[in-house]
GROMACS .gro file of C-alpha atoms in nm:
model
  429
    1MET     CA    1   5.079  10.150  -6.368
    2SER     CA    2   5.219   9.850  -6.176
    3LEU     CA    3   5.086   9.532  -6.021
    4GLU     CA    4   5.099   9.468  -5.649
    5ILE     CA    5   5.238   9.119  -5.685
    6ASP     CA    6   5.533   8.968  -5.505
    7SER     CA    7   5.796   8.886  -5.768
    8SER     CA    8   6.041   8.722  -5.531
    9GLU     CA    9   6.245   8.418  -5.625
   10GLY     CA   10   6.010   8.188  -5.436
   11ASN     CA   11   5.739   8.254  -5.690
   12THR     CA   12   5.946   8.097  -5.969
   13THR     CA   13   5.902   7.757  -5.807
   14THR     CA   14   5.532   7.820  -5.758
   15THR     CA   15   5.488   7.907  -6.123
   16LYS     CA   16   5.685   7.598  -6.227
   17ASN     CA   17   5.462   7.376  -6.014
   18MET     CA   18   5.154   7.546  -6.155
   19LYS     CA   19   5.268   7.472  -6.510
   20GLU     CA   20   5.346   7.108  -6.430
   21ASN     CA   21   5.002   7.052  -6.276
   22ALA     CA   22   4.796   7.255  -6.518
   23PRO     CA   23   4.616   7.101  -6.817
   24THR     CA   24   4.730   7.206  -7.163
   25SER     CA   25   4.426   7.426  -7.215
   26VAL     CA   26   4.530   7.662  -6.934
   27LEU     CA   27   4.907   7.662  -6.977
   28SER     CA   28   4.894   7.990  -7.167
   29THR     CA   29   4.709   8.143  -6.871
   30VAL     CA   30   4.971   8.023  -6.625
   31GLU     CA   31   5.255   8.144  -6.844
   32LEU     CA   32   5.087   8.480  -6.874
   33ALA     CA   33   5.054   8.501  -6.498
   34ALA     CA   34   5.426   8.443  -6.473
   35LYS     CA   35   5.498   8.713  -6.730
   36LEU     CA   36   5.281   8.963  -6.550
   37SER     CA   37   5.423   8.871  -6.208
   38ASN     CA   38   5.785   8.894  -6.321
   39ASN     CA   39   5.765   9.189  -6.555
   40GLY     CA   40   5.489   9.404  -6.415
   41LEU     CA   41   5.334   9.678  -6.624
   42ASP     CA   42   5.514   9.995  -6.532
   43GLY     CA   43   5.432  10.190  -6.848
   44GLN     CA   44   5.793  10.200  -6.973
   45ASP     CA   45   5.739   9.953  -7.254
   46SER     CA   46   5.398  10.026  -7.402
   47ASP     CA   47   5.434   9.780  -7.691
   48SER     CA   48   5.514   9.498  -7.452
   49ASP     CA   49   5.230   9.601  -7.220
   50ASP     CA   50   4.986   9.608  -7.507
   51SER     CA   51   5.098   9.264  -7.619
   52LEU     CA   52   5.052   9.115  -7.272
   53LEU     CA   53   4.714   9.274  -7.225
   54GLU     CA   54   4.614   9.166  -7.570
   55GLU     CA   55   4.701   8.811  -7.469
   56CYS     CA   56   4.495   8.851  -7.151
   57SER     CA   57   4.189   8.946  -7.350
   58ARG     CA   58   4.192   8.611  -7.529
   59ILE     CA   59   4.201   8.371  -7.234
   60CYS     CA   60   3.970   8.277  -6.949
   61MET     CA   61   4.052   8.448  -6.622
   62CYS     CA   62   3.736   8.380  -6.425
   63GLU     CA   63   3.782   8.279  -6.063
   64LYS     CA   64   3.642   7.932  -6.123
   65CYS     CA   65   3.916   7.855  -6.377
   66MET     CA   66   4.189   8.020  -6.170
   67GLU     CA   67   4.103   7.816  -5.860
   68LYS     CA   68   4.184   7.499  -6.054
   69ILE     CA   69   4.542   7.603  -6.129
   70LEU     CA   70   4.649   7.860  -5.870
   71PRO     CA   71   4.746   7.784  -5.507
   72LYS     CA   72   4.501   7.930  -5.256
   73GLY     CA   73   4.747   8.196  -5.149
   74ARG     CA   74   4.775   8.331  -5.503
   75ILE     CA   75   4.402   8.381  -5.574
   76SER     CA   76   4.396   8.733  -5.426
   77SER     CA   77   4.694   8.834  -5.640
   78TRP     CA   78   4.529   8.689  -5.946
   79ARG     CA   79   4.213   8.890  -5.873
   80LYS     CA   80   4.425   9.204  -5.904
   81ILE     CA   81   4.561   9.088  -6.239
   82ARG     CA   82   4.215   8.997  -6.365
   83ASN     CA   83   4.053   9.322  -6.257
   84MET     CA   84   4.335   9.530  -6.398
   85VAL     CA   85   4.319   9.348  -6.733
   86HIS     CA   86   3.941   9.374  -6.763
   87TRP     CA   87   3.938   9.748  -6.700
   88SER     CA   88   4.271   9.849  -6.851
   89PRO     CA   89   4.253  10.128  -7.111
   90PHE     CA   90   4.500   9.921  -7.314
   91VAL     CA   91   4.246   9.640  -7.348
   92GLN     CA   92   3.962   9.879  -7.419
   93SER     CA   93   4.175  10.035  -7.693
   94PHE     CA   94   4.254   9.691  -7.833
   95ARG     CA   95   3.888   9.599  -7.847
   96LYS     CA   96   3.804   9.919  -8.032
   97ARG     CA   97   4.048   9.826  -8.307
   98TYR     CA   98   3.840   9.521  -8.391
   99PRO     CA   99   3.476   9.616  -8.332
  100TRP     CA  100   3.177   9.414  -8.442
  101VAL     CA  101   3.042   9.663  -8.692
  102GLN     CA  102   2.667   9.697  -8.670
  103LEU     CA  103   2.590   9.844  -9.009
  104ALA     CA  104   2.221   9.760  -9.003
  105GLY     CA  105   1.955   9.677  -8.752
  106HIS     CA  106   1.869   9.830  -8.419
  107GLN     CA  107   2.127  10.040  -8.240
  108GLY     CA  108   2.239   9.869  -7.922
  109SER     CA  109   2.153   9.519  -8.039
  110PHE     CA  110   2.517   9.406  -8.017
  111GLN     CA  111   2.770   9.398  -7.736
  112ALA     CA  112   3.129   9.283  -7.717
  113GLY     CA  113   3.147   8.933  -7.572
  114ASP     CA  114   3.439   8.745  -7.420
  115PHE     CA  115   3.708   8.545  -7.595
  116GLY     CA  116   3.640   8.631  -7.959
  117THR     CA  117   3.260   8.647  -7.941
  118ILE     CA  118   2.983   8.901  -7.976
  119LEU     CA  119   2.648   8.915  -7.800
  120LYS     CA  120   2.325   8.992  -7.982
  121LYS     CA  121   1.988   9.055  -7.822
  122HIS     CA  122   1.808   8.724  -7.796
  123THR     CA  123   1.508   8.627  -8.006
  124VAL     CA  124   1.354   8.281  -8.003
  125LYS     CA  125   1.351   8.260  -8.383
  126GLU     CA  126   1.721   8.340  -8.415
  127GLU     CA  127   1.816   8.096  -8.141
  128LYS     CA  128   1.621   7.816  -8.312
  129ALA     CA  129   1.757   7.900  -8.657
  130LEU     CA  130   2.120   7.911  -8.541
  131THR     CA  131   2.081   7.585  -8.350
  132LYS     CA  132   1.954   7.410  -8.664
  133LEU     CA  133   2.214   7.572  -8.888
  134MET     CA  134   2.498   7.432  -8.677
  135THR     CA  135   2.405   7.084  -8.808
  136ASP     CA  136   2.322   7.189  -9.165
  137ILE     CA  137   2.559   7.198  -9.464
  138LEU     CA  138   2.537   7.579  -9.445
  139ARG     CA  139   2.740   7.583  -9.123
  140PRO     CA  140   3.069   7.702  -9.287
  141TYR     CA  141   2.889   8.018  -9.398
  142ILE     CA  142   2.729   8.102  -9.061
  143PRO     CA  143   2.889   8.262  -8.752
  144GLU     CA  144   2.963   7.987  -8.501
  145TYR     CA  145   2.678   7.975  -8.250
  146LYS     CA  146   2.790   7.943  -7.888
  147GLY     CA  147   2.459   7.931  -7.706
  148VAL     CA  148   2.251   8.176  -7.503
  149VAL     CA  149   2.407   8.381  -7.222
  150GLU     CA  150   2.261   8.628  -6.975
  151ARG     CA  151   2.410   8.971  -6.914
  152ASN     CA  152   2.254   9.244  -6.701
  153SER     CA  153   1.941   9.029  -6.663
  154GLU     CA  154   1.893   9.013  -7.042
  155LYS     CA  155   1.931   8.712  -7.269
  156HIS     CA  156   2.179   8.729  -7.557
  157VAL     CA  157   2.276   8.499  -7.840
  158GLN     CA  158   2.652   8.443  -7.828
  159MET     CA  159   2.830   8.409  -8.162
  160GLN     CA  160   3.172   8.413  -8.321
  161ASP     CA  161   3.309   8.761  -8.390
  162LEU     CA  162   3.360   8.739  -8.766
  163LEU     CA  163   3.600   9.035  -8.773
  164GLY     CA  164   3.846   8.894  -8.521
  165ASP     CA  165   4.088   8.744  -8.775
  166PHE     CA  166   4.102   9.051  -9.000
  167ASP     CA  167   4.344   9.343  -8.985
  168ASN     CA  168   4.147   9.669  -8.983
  169PRO     CA  169   3.874   9.526  -9.206
  170SER     CA  170   3.637   9.684  -9.454
  171VAL     CA  171   3.280   9.560  -9.403
  172MET     CA  172   2.963   9.573  -9.611
  173ASP     CA  173   2.613   9.457  -9.515
  174CYS     CA  174   2.380   9.354  -9.800
  175LYS     CA  175   2.019   9.274  -9.714
  176ILE     CA  176   1.904   8.974  -9.923
  177GLY     CA  177   1.556   8.903 -10.057
  178THR     CA  178   1.270   9.086 -10.224
  179ARG     CA  179   1.094   9.160  -9.896
  180THR     CA  180   1.202   9.222  -9.537
  181TYR     CA  181   0.870   9.174  -9.358
  182LEU     CA  182   0.690   8.855  -9.258
  183GLU     CA  183   0.347   8.766  -9.387
  184GLU     CA  184   0.229   8.750  -9.027
  185GLU     CA  185   0.334   9.115  -8.986
  186LEU     CA  186   0.102   9.212  -9.270
  187LYS     CA  187  -0.181   9.018  -9.111
  188LYS     CA  188  -0.127   9.179  -8.771
  189ALA     CA  189  -0.108   9.526  -8.930
  190ARG     CA  190  -0.449   9.474  -9.090
  191GLU     CA  191  -0.611   9.331  -8.779
  192LYS     CA  192  -0.457   9.570  -8.529
  193PRO     CA  193  -0.272   9.854  -8.700
  194LYS     CA  194   0.000  10.021  -8.499
  195LEU     CA  195   0.106  10.361  -8.625
  196ARG     CA  196   0.475  10.452  -8.611
  197LYS     CA  197   0.577  10.817  -8.602
  198ASP     CA  198   0.946  10.727  -8.626
  199MET     CA  199   0.896  10.546  -8.955
  200TYR     CA  200   0.691  10.833  -9.092
  201GLN     CA  201   0.986  11.063  -9.013
  202LYS     CA  202   1.227  10.827  -9.189
  203MET     CA  203   1.002  10.823  -9.494
  204ILE     CA  204   0.965  11.201  -9.530
  205GLU     CA  205   1.340  11.250  -9.482
  206ILE     CA  206   1.389  11.058  -9.807
  207ASP     CA  207   1.073  11.153  -9.994
  208PRO     CA  208   0.838  11.413  -9.840
  209LYS     CA  209   0.578  11.343 -10.111
  210GLU     CA  210   0.550  10.969 -10.049
  211PRO     CA  211   0.299  10.964  -9.758
  212THR     CA  212  -0.069  10.984  -9.845
  213PRO     CA  213  -0.273  11.286  -9.726
  214GLU     CA  214  -0.413  11.066  -9.447
  215GLU     CA  215  -0.063  10.961  -9.339
  216HIS     CA  216   0.051  11.324  -9.341
  217ALA     CA  217  -0.245  11.417  -9.121
  218LEU     CA  218  -0.165  11.135  -8.876
  219GLY     CA  219   0.208  11.195  -8.890
  220ALA     CA  220   0.256  10.820  -8.874
  221ILE     CA  221   0.254  10.501  -9.084
  222THR     CA  222   0.249  10.128  -9.016
  223LYS     CA  223   0.568   9.923  -9.014
  224PRO     CA  224   0.471   9.701  -9.315
  225ARG     CA  225   0.385  10.015  -9.514
  226TYR     CA  226   0.731  10.157  -9.441
  227MET     CA  227   0.912   9.831  -9.518
  228GLN     CA  228   0.730   9.778  -9.846
  229TRP     CA  229   0.815  10.132  -9.949
  230ARG     CA  230   1.183  10.077  -9.850
  231GLU     CA  231   1.201   9.776 -10.077
  232HIS     CA  232   1.049   9.969 -10.365
  233VAL     CA  233   1.270  10.278 -10.329
  234SER     CA  234   1.587  10.063 -10.304
  235SER     CA  235   1.704   9.771 -10.519
  236SER     CA  236   1.532   9.505 -10.305
  237ALA     CA  237   1.215   9.483 -10.514
  238THR     CA  238   1.390   9.480 -10.853
  239MET     CA  239   1.720   9.300 -10.778
  240GLY     CA  240   1.650   9.104 -10.462
  241PHE     CA  241   1.918   9.273 -10.251
  242ARG     CA  242   2.020   9.615 -10.128
  243ILE     CA  243   2.324   9.773  -9.966
  244GLU     CA  244   2.254   9.852  -9.601
  245GLY     CA  245   2.589  10.001  -9.505
  246ILE     CA  246   2.961  10.013  -9.575
  247LYS     CA  247   3.250  10.068  -9.336
  248LYS     CA  248   3.594  10.103  -9.494
  249GLY     CA  249   3.919  10.010  -9.327
  250ASP     CA  250   4.026  10.374  -9.346
  251GLY     CA  251   3.745  10.470  -9.109
  252HIS     CA  252   3.493  10.594  -9.364
  253SER     CA  253   3.146  10.469  -9.278
  254SER     CA  254   2.807  10.528  -9.438
  255ARG     CA  255   2.452  10.394  -9.433
  256ASP     CA  256   2.333  10.645  -9.690
  257TYR     CA  257   2.231  10.386  -9.950
  258LYS     CA  258   1.854  10.391  -9.905
  259THR     CA  259   1.784  10.512 -10.261
  260VAL     CA  260   2.061  10.322 -10.440
  261ARG     CA  261   1.870  10.099 -10.681
  262ASP     CA  262   2.028  10.139 -11.025
  263ARG     CA  263   2.264   9.860 -11.133
  264GLU     CA  264   2.541  10.103 -11.229
  265GLN     CA  265   2.512  10.282 -10.894
  266ILE     CA  266   2.549   9.951 -10.715
  267LYS     CA  267   2.854   9.856 -10.923
  268ASP     CA  268   3.015  10.189 -10.833
  269CYS     CA  269   2.950  10.115 -10.464
  270PHE     CA  270   3.101   9.765 -10.494
  271ASN     CA  271   3.409   9.905 -10.668
  272MET     CA  272   3.447  10.171 -10.401
  273PHE     CA  273   3.410   9.913 -10.124
  274SER     CA  274   3.668   9.676 -10.277
  275ASP     CA  275   3.898   9.960 -10.394
  276GLY     CA  276   3.871   9.812 -10.742
  277ASP     CA  277   4.093   9.524 -10.629
  278ALA     CA  278   4.057   9.233 -10.874
  279GLY     CA  279   4.184   8.981 -10.620
  280ILE     CA  280   3.929   9.079 -10.357
  281GLN     CA  281   3.650   9.083 -10.614
  282ALA     CA  282   3.744   8.736 -10.738
  283LYS     CA  283   3.738   8.597 -10.384
  284TYR     CA  284   3.396   8.746 -10.323
  285ILE     CA  285   3.260   8.597 -10.646
  286ARG     CA  286   3.392   8.251 -10.559
  287ARG     CA  287   3.250   8.271 -10.208
  288LEU     CA  288   2.909   8.386 -10.335
  289LYS     CA  289   2.895   8.096 -10.582
  290ALA     CA  290   2.989   7.851 -10.309
  291ILE     CA  291   2.715   7.988 -10.084
  292ARG     CA  292   2.461   7.961 -10.367
  293ALA     CA  293   2.554   7.600 -10.445
  294THR     CA  294   2.527   7.508 -10.078
  295LEU     CA  295   2.195   7.687 -10.035
  296GLU     CA  296   2.050   7.491 -10.325
  297SER     CA  297   2.133   7.165 -10.144
  298SER     CA  298   2.040   7.275  -9.793
  299GLU     CA  299   1.749   7.106  -9.618
  300PHE     CA  300   1.724   7.398  -9.378
  301PHE     CA  301   1.698   7.651  -9.662
  302LEU     CA  302   1.437   7.444  -9.842
  303LYS     CA  303   1.208   7.441  -9.539
  304HIS     CA  304   1.245   7.800  -9.415
  305GLU     CA  305   1.128   8.146  -9.507
  306VAL     CA  306   1.444   8.359  -9.475
  307ILE     CA  307   1.339   8.720  -9.420
  308GLY     CA  308   1.555   9.019  -9.328
  309SER     CA  309   1.878   8.821  -9.350
  310SER     CA  310   2.203   8.974  -9.474
  311LEU     CA  311   2.532   8.878  -9.632
  312LEU     CA  312   2.829   9.028  -9.450
  313PHE     CA  313   3.126   9.103  -9.678
  314VAL     CA  314   3.463   9.143  -9.504
  315HIS     CA  315   3.813   9.203  -9.641
  316ASP     CA  316   4.133   9.370  -9.527
  317LYS     CA  317   4.448   9.531  -9.666
  318ASN     CA  318   4.628   9.195  -9.664
  319GLY     CA  319   4.393   9.054  -9.927
  320LYS     CA  320   4.196   8.834  -9.690
  321ALA     CA  321   3.825   8.824  -9.783
  322SER     CA  322   3.514   8.628  -9.693
  323ILE     CA  323   3.133   8.645  -9.675
  324TRP     CA  324   2.891   8.509  -9.414
  325MET     CA  325   2.515   8.477  -9.384
  326ILE     CA  326   2.391   8.670  -9.079
  327ASP     CA  327   2.070   8.794  -8.913
  328PHE     CA  328   1.814   8.516  -8.865
  329GLY     CA  329   1.572   8.696  -8.631
  330LYS     CA  330   1.287   8.663  -8.883
  331THR     CA  331   1.376   8.322  -9.025
  332THR     CA  332   1.063   8.109  -8.994
  333PRO     CA  333   1.000   7.735  -9.054
  334LEU     CA  334   0.746   7.660  -9.326
  335ALA     CA  335   0.445   7.437  -9.279
  336GLU     CA  336   0.533   7.072  -9.330
  337ASP     CA  337   0.364   7.054  -9.669
  338LEU     CA  338   0.544   7.364  -9.803
  339THR     CA  339   0.888   7.427  -9.951
  340ASN     CA  340   1.046   7.741 -10.099
  341ASP     CA  341   1.254   7.766 -10.416
  342HIS     CA  342   1.353   8.123 -10.317
  343ARG     CA  343   1.326   8.246 -10.677
  344THR     CA  344   0.952   8.245 -10.742
  345PRO     CA  345   0.800   8.595 -10.711
  346TRP     CA  346   0.622   8.652 -10.383
  347VAL     CA  347   0.246   8.674 -10.359
  348GLU     CA  348   0.085   8.674 -10.020
  349GLY     CA  349   0.039   8.317  -9.903
  350ASN     CA  350   0.327   8.149 -10.091
  351HIS     CA  351   0.595   8.255  -9.835
  352GLU     CA  352   0.861   8.304 -10.104
  353ASP     CA  353   1.140   8.542 -10.005
  354GLY     CA  354   1.342   8.594 -10.325
  355TYR     CA  355   1.670   8.503 -10.153
  356LEU     CA  356   1.822   8.307 -10.442
  357PHE     CA  357   1.690   8.557 -10.694
  358GLY     CA  358   1.881   8.826 -10.503
  359LEU     CA  359   2.191   8.610 -10.480
  360ASP     CA  360   2.181   8.548 -10.858
  361CYS     CA  361   2.167   8.923 -10.922
  362LEU     CA  362   2.439   8.987 -10.664
  363ILE     CA  363   2.677   8.742 -10.834
  364ASP     CA  364   2.602   8.889 -11.177
  365THR     CA  365   2.664   9.243 -11.052
  366TRP     CA  366   2.998   9.156 -10.892
  367SER     CA  367   3.097   8.966 -11.209
  368GLU     CA  368   3.032   9.274 -11.425
  369LEU     CA  369   3.279   9.491 -11.234
  370LYS     CA  370   3.583   9.618 -11.420
  371PRO     CA  371   3.885   9.582 -11.191
  372GLN     CA  372   4.066   9.909 -11.126
  373SER     CA  373   4.369   9.765 -10.949
  374VAL     CA  374   4.686   9.614 -11.099
  375SER     CA  375   4.797   9.452 -10.773
  376SER     CA  376   4.610   9.127 -10.825
  377SER     CA  377   4.747   8.818 -10.991
  378PRO     CA  378   4.666   8.741 -11.358
  379SER     CA  379   4.472   8.431 -11.260
  380GLU     CA  380   4.240   8.629 -11.033
  381THR     CA  381   4.190   8.897 -11.297
  382ASN     CA  382   4.110   8.629 -11.555
  383LEU     CA  383   3.858   8.476 -11.317
  384ILE     CA  384   3.664   8.802 -11.302
  385SER     CA  385   3.687   8.853 -11.677
  386THR     CA  386   3.565   8.498 -11.743
  387ASP     CA  387   3.278   8.532 -11.497
  388ALA     CA  388   3.177   8.866 -11.643
  389THR     CA  389   3.156   8.730 -11.997
  390SER     CA  390   3.003   8.394 -11.912
  391SER     CA  391   2.743   8.525 -11.665
  392SER     CA  392   2.463   8.692 -11.850
  393VAL     CA  393   2.256   8.957 -11.681
  394PRO     CA  394   1.945   8.772 -11.565
  395SER     CA  395   1.647   8.828 -11.788
  396SER     CA  396   1.349   8.927 -11.586
  397SER     CA  397   0.978   8.879 -11.603
  398SER     CA  398   0.794   9.118 -11.376
  399THR     CA  399   0.513   9.028 -11.145
  400THR     CA  400   0.311   9.308 -10.992
  401THR     CA  401   0.178   9.249 -10.646
  402THR     CA  402  -0.065   9.485 -10.479
  403THR     CA  403  -0.076   9.477 -10.103
  404SER     CA  404  -0.318   9.670  -9.889
  405SER     CA  405  -0.213   9.824  -9.560
  406PRO     CA  406  -0.439  10.006  -9.319
  407ASN     CA  407  -0.344  10.345  -9.458
  408SER     CA  408  -0.252  10.289  -9.818
  409VAL     CA  409  -0.196  10.046 -10.099
  410VAL     CA  410   0.158   9.971 -10.209
  411THR     CA  411   0.220   9.821 -10.550
  412THR     CA  412   0.552   9.643 -10.576
  413THR     CA  413   0.704   9.506 -10.894
  414THR     CA  414   0.920   9.202 -10.830
  415ALA     CA  415   1.157   9.078 -11.096
  416GLN     CA  416   1.204   8.706 -11.156
  417SER     CA  417   1.546   8.583 -11.256
  418SER     CA  418   1.594   8.312 -11.516
  419THR     CA  419   1.958   8.259 -11.423
  420THR     CA  420   2.056   7.892 -11.432
  421LYS     CA  421   2.135   7.737 -11.096
  422SER     CA  422   2.501   7.685 -11.021
  423ASN     CA  423   2.642   7.344 -10.932
  424SER     CA  424   2.972   7.494 -10.819
  425THR     CA  425   3.106   7.369 -10.488
  426GLU     CA  426   3.422   7.577 -10.482
  427VAL     CA  427   3.500   7.714 -10.138
  428LEU     CA  428   3.766   7.970 -10.049
  429SER     CA  429   4.060   7.839  -9.853
   0.00000   0.00000   0.00000
């Protein structure tokens, strides 16, 4: 594969003039143009080709930007470079190495964006939440929001690709909170029930005996009925979080965690995900505590019902690890006279979501892990040991809430944590 670009000596002067006149922000683009013009991509040096194309994928090559720095006679040549780079199998291969892993949610909700971003199907609630979060103290724990863009006549929220700085990362999605449905969804289901055959199928795949005789006859259930059952059959109702999916750096991927609800099962999953690495586990614990301390001081968090949100855990083989708050499509502002403490058990009408209760349990569970790796430093191992002994398992008082749906009644027991709030402000470097 080669480029149809004149690489004569005269172009050296042109490139020099381009560099002298170009602003700093586009110098890398001009230099890349020179590399491509002089070297070509003839397939004889695949490593070099991959490196150049990799560089192309990170910079802006739209015609509007190119017209500012390229002489008029060079625009047509640049179009060839741009089109080749955008459709090159090298670039497509590069992008596949660092995918945005959609472990939970609707298939097809995410697309690869440009220049280190991802695109997610637009919802008004998520757009408003992300806009507010960019000025809240929670911003360091949220993907950077880059506005709304349109692609193929559809609106998308554009955000930072959180996996971009990791080398072949392992990723885990944990859904946070004791419920994943909005109170308004319950109200709508009662007033105008909509039966879902797909959710009935999902239910009987896990437990064929769960549907009522009426639901079996209809072959369908309502969405709130399914979501309440999901919370009860998983650890959401009792621990305030559940594992949605795990993708390991070695390629192993699974979302088969729907019935994982026992504390020991969850600890085994966390150890598997982190490969028993004490250093990774310590970084996750510190990050979780920093998120909790920030949440407890956040004005946004105080005034919102955070439903269906997740924590995204990411680490790689180099020991880099971090956690972000994601998924705000159901995050809803509270009425002006209401606030949430995010630990009080939910009863219909109080809008509590159990987010901090789940985060307390999540921190305790990570802190109870017994490291299986000897590669971490003594200080990191001591951190886990100290946390495990100083963090008691939260004592729980159970509140039973009975909620009626059009087809059945679901009784959910929600545990209330008495864990003391953390004042830690430690943030990972």
